[in-house]
CSV table of C-alpha atoms and ligand atoms in Angstrom, one decimal:
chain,number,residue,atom,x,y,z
A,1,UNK,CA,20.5,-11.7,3.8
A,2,UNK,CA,23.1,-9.6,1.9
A,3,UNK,CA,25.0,-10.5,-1.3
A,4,UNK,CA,27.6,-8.7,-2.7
A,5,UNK,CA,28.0,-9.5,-6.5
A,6,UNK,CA,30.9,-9.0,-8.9
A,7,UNK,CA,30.5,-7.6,-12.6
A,8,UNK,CA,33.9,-7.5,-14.7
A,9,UNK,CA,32.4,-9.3,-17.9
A,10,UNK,CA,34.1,-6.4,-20.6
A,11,UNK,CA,34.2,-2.8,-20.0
A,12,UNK,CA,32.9,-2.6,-16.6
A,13,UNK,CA,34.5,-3.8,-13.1
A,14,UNK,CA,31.0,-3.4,-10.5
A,15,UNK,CA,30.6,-4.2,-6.7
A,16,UNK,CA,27.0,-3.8,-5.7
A,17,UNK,CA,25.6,-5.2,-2.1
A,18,UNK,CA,21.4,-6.3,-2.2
A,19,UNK,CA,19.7,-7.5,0.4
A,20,UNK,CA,16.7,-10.0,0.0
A,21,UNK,CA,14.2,-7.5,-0.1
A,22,UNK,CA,15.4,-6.4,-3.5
A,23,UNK,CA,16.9,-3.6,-1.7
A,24,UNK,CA,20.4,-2.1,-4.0
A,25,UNK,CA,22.2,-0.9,-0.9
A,26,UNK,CA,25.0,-0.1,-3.6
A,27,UNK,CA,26.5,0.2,-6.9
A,28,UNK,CA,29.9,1.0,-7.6
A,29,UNK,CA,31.7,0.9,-11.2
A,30,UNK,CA,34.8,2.1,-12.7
A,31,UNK,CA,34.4,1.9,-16.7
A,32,UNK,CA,37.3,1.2,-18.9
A,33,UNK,CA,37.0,3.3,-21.9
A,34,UNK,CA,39.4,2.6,-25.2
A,35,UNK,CA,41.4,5.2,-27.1
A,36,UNK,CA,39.7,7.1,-29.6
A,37,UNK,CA,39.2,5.0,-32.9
A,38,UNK,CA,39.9,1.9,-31.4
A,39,UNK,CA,37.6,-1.2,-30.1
A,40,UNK,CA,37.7,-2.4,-26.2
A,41,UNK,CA,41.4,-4.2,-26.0
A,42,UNK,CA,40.7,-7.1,-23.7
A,43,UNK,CA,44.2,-6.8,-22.4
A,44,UNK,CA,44.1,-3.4,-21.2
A,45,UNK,CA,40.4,-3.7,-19.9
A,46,UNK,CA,41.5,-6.6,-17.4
A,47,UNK,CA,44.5,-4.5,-16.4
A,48,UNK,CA,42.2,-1.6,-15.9
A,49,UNK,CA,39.8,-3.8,-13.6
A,50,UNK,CA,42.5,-5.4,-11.5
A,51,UNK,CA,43.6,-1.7,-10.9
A,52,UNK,CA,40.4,-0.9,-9.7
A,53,UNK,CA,38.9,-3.7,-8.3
A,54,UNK,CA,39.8,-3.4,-4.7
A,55,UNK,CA,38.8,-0.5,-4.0
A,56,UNK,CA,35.4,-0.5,-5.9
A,57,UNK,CA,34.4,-3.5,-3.6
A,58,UNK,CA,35.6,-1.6,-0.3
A,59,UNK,CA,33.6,1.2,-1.6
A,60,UNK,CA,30.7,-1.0,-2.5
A,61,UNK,CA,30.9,-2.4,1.3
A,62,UNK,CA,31.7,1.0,2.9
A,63,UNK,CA,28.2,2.3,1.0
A,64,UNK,CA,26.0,-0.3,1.9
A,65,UNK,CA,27.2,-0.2,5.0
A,66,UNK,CA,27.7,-3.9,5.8
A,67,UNK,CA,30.3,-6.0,6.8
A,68,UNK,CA,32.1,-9.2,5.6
A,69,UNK,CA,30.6,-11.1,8.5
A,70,UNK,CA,27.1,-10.3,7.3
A,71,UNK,CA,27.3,-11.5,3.6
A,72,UNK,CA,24.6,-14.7,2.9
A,73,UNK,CA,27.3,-15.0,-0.3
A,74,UNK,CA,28.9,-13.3,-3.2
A,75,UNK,CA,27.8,-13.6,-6.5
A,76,UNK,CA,30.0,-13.9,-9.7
A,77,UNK,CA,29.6,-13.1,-13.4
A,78,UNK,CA,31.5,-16.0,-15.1
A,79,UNK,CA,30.2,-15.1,-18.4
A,80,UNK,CA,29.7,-14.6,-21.4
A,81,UNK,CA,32.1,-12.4,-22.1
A,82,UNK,CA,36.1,-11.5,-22.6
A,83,UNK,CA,38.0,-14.1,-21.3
A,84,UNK,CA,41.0,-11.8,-19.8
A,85,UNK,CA,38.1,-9.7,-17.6
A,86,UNK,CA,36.1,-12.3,-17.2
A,87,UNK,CA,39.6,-13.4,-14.9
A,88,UNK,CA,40.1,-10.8,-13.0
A,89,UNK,CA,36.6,-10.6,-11.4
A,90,UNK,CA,36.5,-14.4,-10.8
A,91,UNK,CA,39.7,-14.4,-9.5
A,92,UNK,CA,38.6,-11.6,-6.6
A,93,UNK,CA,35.4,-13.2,-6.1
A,94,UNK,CA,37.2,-16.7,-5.3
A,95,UNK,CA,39.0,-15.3,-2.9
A,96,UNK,CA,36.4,-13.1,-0.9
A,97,UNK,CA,34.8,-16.5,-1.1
A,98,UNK,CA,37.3,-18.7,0.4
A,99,UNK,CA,38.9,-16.3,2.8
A,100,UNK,CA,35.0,-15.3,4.6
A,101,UNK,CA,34.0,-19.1,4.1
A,102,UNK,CA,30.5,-17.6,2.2
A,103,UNK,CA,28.6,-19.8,-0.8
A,104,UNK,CA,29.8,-18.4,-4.3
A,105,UNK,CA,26.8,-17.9,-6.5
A,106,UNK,CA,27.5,-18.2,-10.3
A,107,UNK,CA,25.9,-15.4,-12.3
A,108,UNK,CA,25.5,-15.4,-16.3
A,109,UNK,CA,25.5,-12.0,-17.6
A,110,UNK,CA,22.6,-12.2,-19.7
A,111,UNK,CA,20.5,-13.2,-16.9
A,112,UNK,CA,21.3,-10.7,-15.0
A,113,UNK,CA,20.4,-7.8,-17.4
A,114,UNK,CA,17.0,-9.5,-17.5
A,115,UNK,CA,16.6,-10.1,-13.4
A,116,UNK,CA,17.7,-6.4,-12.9
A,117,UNK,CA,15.1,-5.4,-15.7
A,118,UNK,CA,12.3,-7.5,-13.5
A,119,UNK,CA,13.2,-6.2,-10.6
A,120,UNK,CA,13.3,-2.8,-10.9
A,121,UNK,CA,10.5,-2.7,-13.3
A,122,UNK,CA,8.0,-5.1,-11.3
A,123,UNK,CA,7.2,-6.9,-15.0
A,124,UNK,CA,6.1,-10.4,-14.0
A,125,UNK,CA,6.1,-12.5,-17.4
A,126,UNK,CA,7.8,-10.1,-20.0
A,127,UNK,CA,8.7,-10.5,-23.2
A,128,UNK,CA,12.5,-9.7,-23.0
A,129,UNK,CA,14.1,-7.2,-25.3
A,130,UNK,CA,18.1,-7.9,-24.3
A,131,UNK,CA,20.1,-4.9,-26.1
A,132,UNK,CA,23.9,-4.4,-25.5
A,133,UNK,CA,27.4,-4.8,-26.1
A,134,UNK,CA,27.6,-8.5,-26.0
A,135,UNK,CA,23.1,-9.5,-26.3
A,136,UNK,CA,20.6,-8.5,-29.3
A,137,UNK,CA,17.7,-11.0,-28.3
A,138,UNK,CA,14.2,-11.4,-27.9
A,139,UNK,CA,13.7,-13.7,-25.1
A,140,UNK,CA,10.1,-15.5,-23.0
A,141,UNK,CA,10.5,-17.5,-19.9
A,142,UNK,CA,9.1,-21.2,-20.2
A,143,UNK,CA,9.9,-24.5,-18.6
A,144,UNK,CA,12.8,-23.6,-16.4
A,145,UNK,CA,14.1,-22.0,-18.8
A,146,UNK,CA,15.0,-18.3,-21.1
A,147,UNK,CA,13.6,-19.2,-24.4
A,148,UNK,CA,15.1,-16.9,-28.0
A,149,UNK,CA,12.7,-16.2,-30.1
A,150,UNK,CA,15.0,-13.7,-32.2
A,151,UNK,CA,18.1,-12.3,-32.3
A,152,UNK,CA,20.6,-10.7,-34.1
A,153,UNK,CA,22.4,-12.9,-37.0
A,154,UNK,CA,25.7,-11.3,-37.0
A,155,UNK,CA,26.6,-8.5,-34.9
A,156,UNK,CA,24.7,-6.9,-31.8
A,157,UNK,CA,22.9,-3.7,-31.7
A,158,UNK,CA,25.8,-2.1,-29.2
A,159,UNK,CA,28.4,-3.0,-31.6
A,160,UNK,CA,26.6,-2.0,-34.5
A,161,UNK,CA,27.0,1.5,-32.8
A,162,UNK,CA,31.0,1.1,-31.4
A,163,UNK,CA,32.1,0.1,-34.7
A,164,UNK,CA,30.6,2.7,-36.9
A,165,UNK,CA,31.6,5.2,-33.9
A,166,UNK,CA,35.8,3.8,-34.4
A,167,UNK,CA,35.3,5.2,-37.6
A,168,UNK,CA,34.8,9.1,-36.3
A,169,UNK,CA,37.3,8.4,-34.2
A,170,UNK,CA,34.8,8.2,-30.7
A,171,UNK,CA,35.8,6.1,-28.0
A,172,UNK,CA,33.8,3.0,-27.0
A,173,UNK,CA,31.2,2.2,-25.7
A,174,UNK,CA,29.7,4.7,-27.9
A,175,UNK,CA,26.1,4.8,-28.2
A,176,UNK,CA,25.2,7.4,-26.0
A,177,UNK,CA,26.9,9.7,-28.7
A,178,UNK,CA,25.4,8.6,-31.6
A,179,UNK,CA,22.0,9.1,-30.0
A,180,UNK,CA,23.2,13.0,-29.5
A,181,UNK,CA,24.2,13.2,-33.1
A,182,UNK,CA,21.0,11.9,-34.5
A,183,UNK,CA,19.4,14.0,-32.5
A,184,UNK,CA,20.8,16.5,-34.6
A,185,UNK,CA,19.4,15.5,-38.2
A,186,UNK,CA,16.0,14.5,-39.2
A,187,UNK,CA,17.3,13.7,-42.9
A,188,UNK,CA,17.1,10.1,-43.9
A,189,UNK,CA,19.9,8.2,-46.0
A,190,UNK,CA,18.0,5.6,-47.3
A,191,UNK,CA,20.3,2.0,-45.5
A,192,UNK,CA,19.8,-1.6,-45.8
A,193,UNK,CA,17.4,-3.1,-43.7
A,194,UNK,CA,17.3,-6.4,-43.1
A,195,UNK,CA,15.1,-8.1,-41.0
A,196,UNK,CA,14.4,-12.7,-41.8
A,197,UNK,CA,11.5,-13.7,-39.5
A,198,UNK,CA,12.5,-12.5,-35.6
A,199,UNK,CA,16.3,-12.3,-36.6
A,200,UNK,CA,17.8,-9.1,-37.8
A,201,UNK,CA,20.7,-8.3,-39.1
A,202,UNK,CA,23.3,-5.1,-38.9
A,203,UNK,CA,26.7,-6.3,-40.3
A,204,UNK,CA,25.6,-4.9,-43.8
A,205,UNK,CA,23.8,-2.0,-42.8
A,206,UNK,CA,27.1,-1.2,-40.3
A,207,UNK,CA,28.8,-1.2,-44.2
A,208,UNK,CA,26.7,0.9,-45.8
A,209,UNK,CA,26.7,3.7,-43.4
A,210,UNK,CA,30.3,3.6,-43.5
A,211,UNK,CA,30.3,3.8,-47.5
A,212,UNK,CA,27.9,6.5,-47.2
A,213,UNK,CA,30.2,8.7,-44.5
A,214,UNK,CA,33.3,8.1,-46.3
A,215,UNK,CA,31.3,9.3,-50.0
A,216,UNK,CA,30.6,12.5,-48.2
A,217,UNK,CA,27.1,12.3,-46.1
A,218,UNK,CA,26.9,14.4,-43.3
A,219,UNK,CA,27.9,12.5,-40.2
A,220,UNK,CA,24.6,13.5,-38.1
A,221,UNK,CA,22.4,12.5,-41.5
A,222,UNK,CA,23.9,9.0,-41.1
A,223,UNK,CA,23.8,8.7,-37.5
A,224,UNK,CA,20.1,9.5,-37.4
A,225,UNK,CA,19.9,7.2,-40.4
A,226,UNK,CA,21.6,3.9,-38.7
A,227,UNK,CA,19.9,5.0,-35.4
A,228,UNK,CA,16.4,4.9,-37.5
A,229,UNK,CA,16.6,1.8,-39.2
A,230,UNK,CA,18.5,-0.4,-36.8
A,231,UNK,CA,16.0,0.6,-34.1
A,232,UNK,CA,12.9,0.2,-36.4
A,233,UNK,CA,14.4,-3.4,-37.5
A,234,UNK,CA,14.3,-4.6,-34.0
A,235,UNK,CA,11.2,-3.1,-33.4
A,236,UNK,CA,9.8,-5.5,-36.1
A,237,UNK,CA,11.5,-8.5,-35.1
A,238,UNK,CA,9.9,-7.2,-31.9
A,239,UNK,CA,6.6,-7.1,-33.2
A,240,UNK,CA,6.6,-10.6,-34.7
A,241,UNK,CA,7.8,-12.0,-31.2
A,242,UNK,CA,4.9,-10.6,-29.4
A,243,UNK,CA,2.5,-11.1,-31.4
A,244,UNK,CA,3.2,-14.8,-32.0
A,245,UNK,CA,3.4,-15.3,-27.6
A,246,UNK,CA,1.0,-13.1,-26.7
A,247,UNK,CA,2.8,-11.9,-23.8
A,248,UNK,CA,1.2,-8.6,-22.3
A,249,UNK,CA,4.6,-7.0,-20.7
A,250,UNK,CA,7.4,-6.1,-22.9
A,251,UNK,CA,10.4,-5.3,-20.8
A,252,UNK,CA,13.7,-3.7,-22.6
A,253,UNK,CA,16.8,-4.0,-20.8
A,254,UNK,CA,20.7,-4.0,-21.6
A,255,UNK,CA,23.0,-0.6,-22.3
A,256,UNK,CA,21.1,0.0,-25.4
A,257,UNK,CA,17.7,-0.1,-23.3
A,258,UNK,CA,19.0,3.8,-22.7
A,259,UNK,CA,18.2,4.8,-26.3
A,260,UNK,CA,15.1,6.8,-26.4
A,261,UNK,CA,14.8,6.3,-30.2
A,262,UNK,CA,14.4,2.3,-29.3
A,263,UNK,CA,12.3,2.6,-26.3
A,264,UNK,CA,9.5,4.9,-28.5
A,265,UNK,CA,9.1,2.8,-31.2
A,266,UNK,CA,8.6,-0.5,-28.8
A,267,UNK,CA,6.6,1.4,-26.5
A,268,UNK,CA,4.4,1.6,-29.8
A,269,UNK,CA,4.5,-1.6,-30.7
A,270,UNK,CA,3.9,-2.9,-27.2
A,271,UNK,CA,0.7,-0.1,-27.5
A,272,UNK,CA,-0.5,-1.8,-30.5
A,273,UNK,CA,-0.8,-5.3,-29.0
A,274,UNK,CA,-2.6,-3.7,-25.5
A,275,UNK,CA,0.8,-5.3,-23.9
A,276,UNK,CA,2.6,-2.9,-21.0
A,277,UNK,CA,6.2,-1.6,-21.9
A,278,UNK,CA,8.6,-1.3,-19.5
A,279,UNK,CA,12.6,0.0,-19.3
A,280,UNK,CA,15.0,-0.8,-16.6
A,281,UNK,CA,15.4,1.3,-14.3
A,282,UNK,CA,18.1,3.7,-15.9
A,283,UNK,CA,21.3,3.6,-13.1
A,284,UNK,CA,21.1,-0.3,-14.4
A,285,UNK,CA,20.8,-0.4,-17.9
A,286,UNK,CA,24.6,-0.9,-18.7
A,287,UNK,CA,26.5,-3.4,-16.9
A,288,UNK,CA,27.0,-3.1,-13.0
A,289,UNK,CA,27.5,-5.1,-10.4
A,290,UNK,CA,23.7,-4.8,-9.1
A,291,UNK,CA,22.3,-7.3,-12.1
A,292,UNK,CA,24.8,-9.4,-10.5
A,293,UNK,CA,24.3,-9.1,-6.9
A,294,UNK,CA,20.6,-9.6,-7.8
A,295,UNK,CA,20.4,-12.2,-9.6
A,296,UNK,CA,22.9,-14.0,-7.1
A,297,UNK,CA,20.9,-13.6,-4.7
A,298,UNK,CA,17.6,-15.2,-6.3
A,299,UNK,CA,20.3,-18.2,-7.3
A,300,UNK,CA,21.2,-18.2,-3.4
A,301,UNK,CA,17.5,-18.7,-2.5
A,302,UNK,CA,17.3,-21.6,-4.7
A,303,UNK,CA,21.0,-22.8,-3.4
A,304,UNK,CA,22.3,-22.2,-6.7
A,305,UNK,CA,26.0,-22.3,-5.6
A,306,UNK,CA,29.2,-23.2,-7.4
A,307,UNK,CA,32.6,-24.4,-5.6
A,308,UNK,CA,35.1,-21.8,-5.4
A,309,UNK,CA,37.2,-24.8,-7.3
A,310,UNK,CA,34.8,-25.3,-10.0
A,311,UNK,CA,34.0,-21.8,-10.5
A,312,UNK,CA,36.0,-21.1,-13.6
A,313,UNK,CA,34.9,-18.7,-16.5
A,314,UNK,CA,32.8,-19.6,-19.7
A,315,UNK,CA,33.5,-16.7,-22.2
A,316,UNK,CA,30.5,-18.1,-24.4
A,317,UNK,CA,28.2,-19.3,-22.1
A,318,UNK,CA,24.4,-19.0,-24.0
A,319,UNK,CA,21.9,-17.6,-21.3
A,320,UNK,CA,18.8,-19.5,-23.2
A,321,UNK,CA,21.4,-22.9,-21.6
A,322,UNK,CA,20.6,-21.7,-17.7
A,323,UNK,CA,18.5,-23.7,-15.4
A,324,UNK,CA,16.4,-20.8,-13.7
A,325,UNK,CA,14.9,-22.8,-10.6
A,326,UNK,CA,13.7,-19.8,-8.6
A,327,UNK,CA,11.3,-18.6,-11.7
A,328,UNK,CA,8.1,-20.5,-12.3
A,329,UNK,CA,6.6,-20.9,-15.7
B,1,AMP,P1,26.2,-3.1,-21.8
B,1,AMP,O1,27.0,-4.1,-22.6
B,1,AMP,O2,24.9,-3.6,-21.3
B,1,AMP,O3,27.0,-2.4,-20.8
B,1,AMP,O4,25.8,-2.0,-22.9
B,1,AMP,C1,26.8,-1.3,-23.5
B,1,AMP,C2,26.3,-0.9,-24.9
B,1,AMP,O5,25.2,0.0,-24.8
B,1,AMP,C3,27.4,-0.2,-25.7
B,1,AMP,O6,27.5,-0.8,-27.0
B,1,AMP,C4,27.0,1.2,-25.8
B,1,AMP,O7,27.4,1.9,-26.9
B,1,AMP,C5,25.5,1.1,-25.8
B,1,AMP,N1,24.7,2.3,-25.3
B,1,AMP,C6,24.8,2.9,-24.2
B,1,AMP,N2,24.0,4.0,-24.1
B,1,AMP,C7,23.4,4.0,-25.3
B,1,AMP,C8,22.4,4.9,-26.0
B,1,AMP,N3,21.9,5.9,-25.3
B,1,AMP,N4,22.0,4.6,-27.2
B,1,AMP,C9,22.5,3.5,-27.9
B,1,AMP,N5,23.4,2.7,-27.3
B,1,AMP,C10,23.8,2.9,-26.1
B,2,MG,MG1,26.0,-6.3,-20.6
């Protein structure tokens, strides 16, 4: 069996073709990235996916080396997300759908970041850390079901880092440079931090830094600052989670999963409580069409299908409101 799934939830347009074994035959993306100072424009993302969309999933095919004939499916992202790219992916995967007479397997995003994290980790009951553009949540599998036990409050880790990056002018997504920056300072800046129970929260601290940048700080001093303090938030929020499930796997997954600030202080934590800590595999921790294809593929199993009539987008859909058949617990 072979599925070929779709990823164009914001910045990203992804093909990627897996076969039942768990096998990621391939993985193509072509990211949009915005002007310098300014946020992802949903409008110009979609236009930049339905430029590239056809031939990313001819590449993806060409790679993988499998043919139309041979997909068991193709699997969809229909949210959450940006409602304009969230269009143009759904639009191509109705298509393929209808014109090769295959099941259409509907994918949320979320879900997929986690499936990809399982699979390429081997974690069997983990304690989810889900960090990115669009997720900041702590998550445990139970009764059918993705179960929060924190999150963020306001705004998410990955935009925590975009939007202080707009104000030094960086293009977005922009976390990778902020993590190069820190690297250069080891001088803290002393920044809210605000953690209630297992929520955090960032939209004051994402102030402060600002204030502190425009009243003359040096620019590496803050990064390593906001860096430190966001990541050690989470980690407590982290902490809280664990200790309260008891879960002995922690698996961190998402874009900012690449952060190796994040990943040493939960790899502490998780060290602490005698769990196992685990990253997603790094070609997959920002979004691609294999967390798609993947997770398709396990809803295929468990004939999770959609009609290509009734497969329209759901910009907000929550991932702790999917039924998860093909996982037991
Ligand atoms: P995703 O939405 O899963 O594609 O994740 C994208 C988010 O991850 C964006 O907000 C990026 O800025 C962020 N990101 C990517 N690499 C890093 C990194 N090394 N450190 C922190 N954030 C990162
Ligand atoms: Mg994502």
């Amino acid at each position: 069996m072979y599925c070929l799934g779709i990823e164009s939830t914001a910045h990203t347009f992804g093909a990627s073709v897996v076969a039942d074994n768990g096998k990621i035959l391939s993985d193509v993306r072509d990211v949009y990235t915005s002007a310098p100072g300014s946020g992802i424009h949903p409008r110009e993302a979609a236009e930049h996916h339905s430029e590239v969309a056809s031939r990313v999933v001819a590449e993806s095919l060409e790679q993988a080396s499998v043919k139309t004939s041979d997909l068991s499916g193709i699997a969809i992202a229909l949210g959450p997300g940006l409602g304009p790219c969230l269009r143009v992916g759904a639009t191509v995967a109705r298509s393929l759908a209808a014109y090769f007479r295959v099941p259409l397997a509907p994918v949320n995003h979320a879900i997929g970041h986690i499936e990809i994290g399982i699979l390429t980790t081997g974690a069997t009951d983990p304690l989810v850390i889900l960090v990115s553009g669009g997720h900041t949540a702590i998550a445990a599998f139970s009764g059918g079901r993705w179960r929060i036990f924190g999150e963020t409050e306001d705004i998410t880790i990955g935009n925590l880092y975009d939007m202080f990056a707009r104000e030094i002018n960086l293009p977005s997504p922009a976390g990778q440079e902020i993590e190069r920056l820190s690297e250069k300072s080891s001088r803290f800046i002393s920044l809210p931090y605000v953690v209630k129970g297992n929520d955090v929260s960032y939209s004051g601290l994402l102030t402060a830094a600002i204030a502190k940048l425009k009243s003359g700080a040096q620019l590496e001093d803050v990064c390593y600052s906001l860096q430190e303090v966001s990541c050690s938030m989470l980690a407590e929020a982290v902490e809280r989670s664990l200790a309260y499930t008891k879960k002995k796997e922690l698996l961190l997954t998402g874009g900012v999963a690449a952060n190796r600030v994040l990943q040493k202080k939960l790899r502490d934590v998780a060290a602490i409580h005698a769990a196992s800590f685990h990253v997603v595999d790094s070609p997959y921790t920002g979004d691609c069409g294999a967390q798609i294809a993947w997770t398709g593929m396990l809803a295929l199993r468990a004939r999770v299908t959609v009609p290509v009539s009734a497969a329209i987008v759901r910009p907000r859909w929550r991932f702790e409101d999917v039924d998860i058949p093909w996982r037991a617990g």
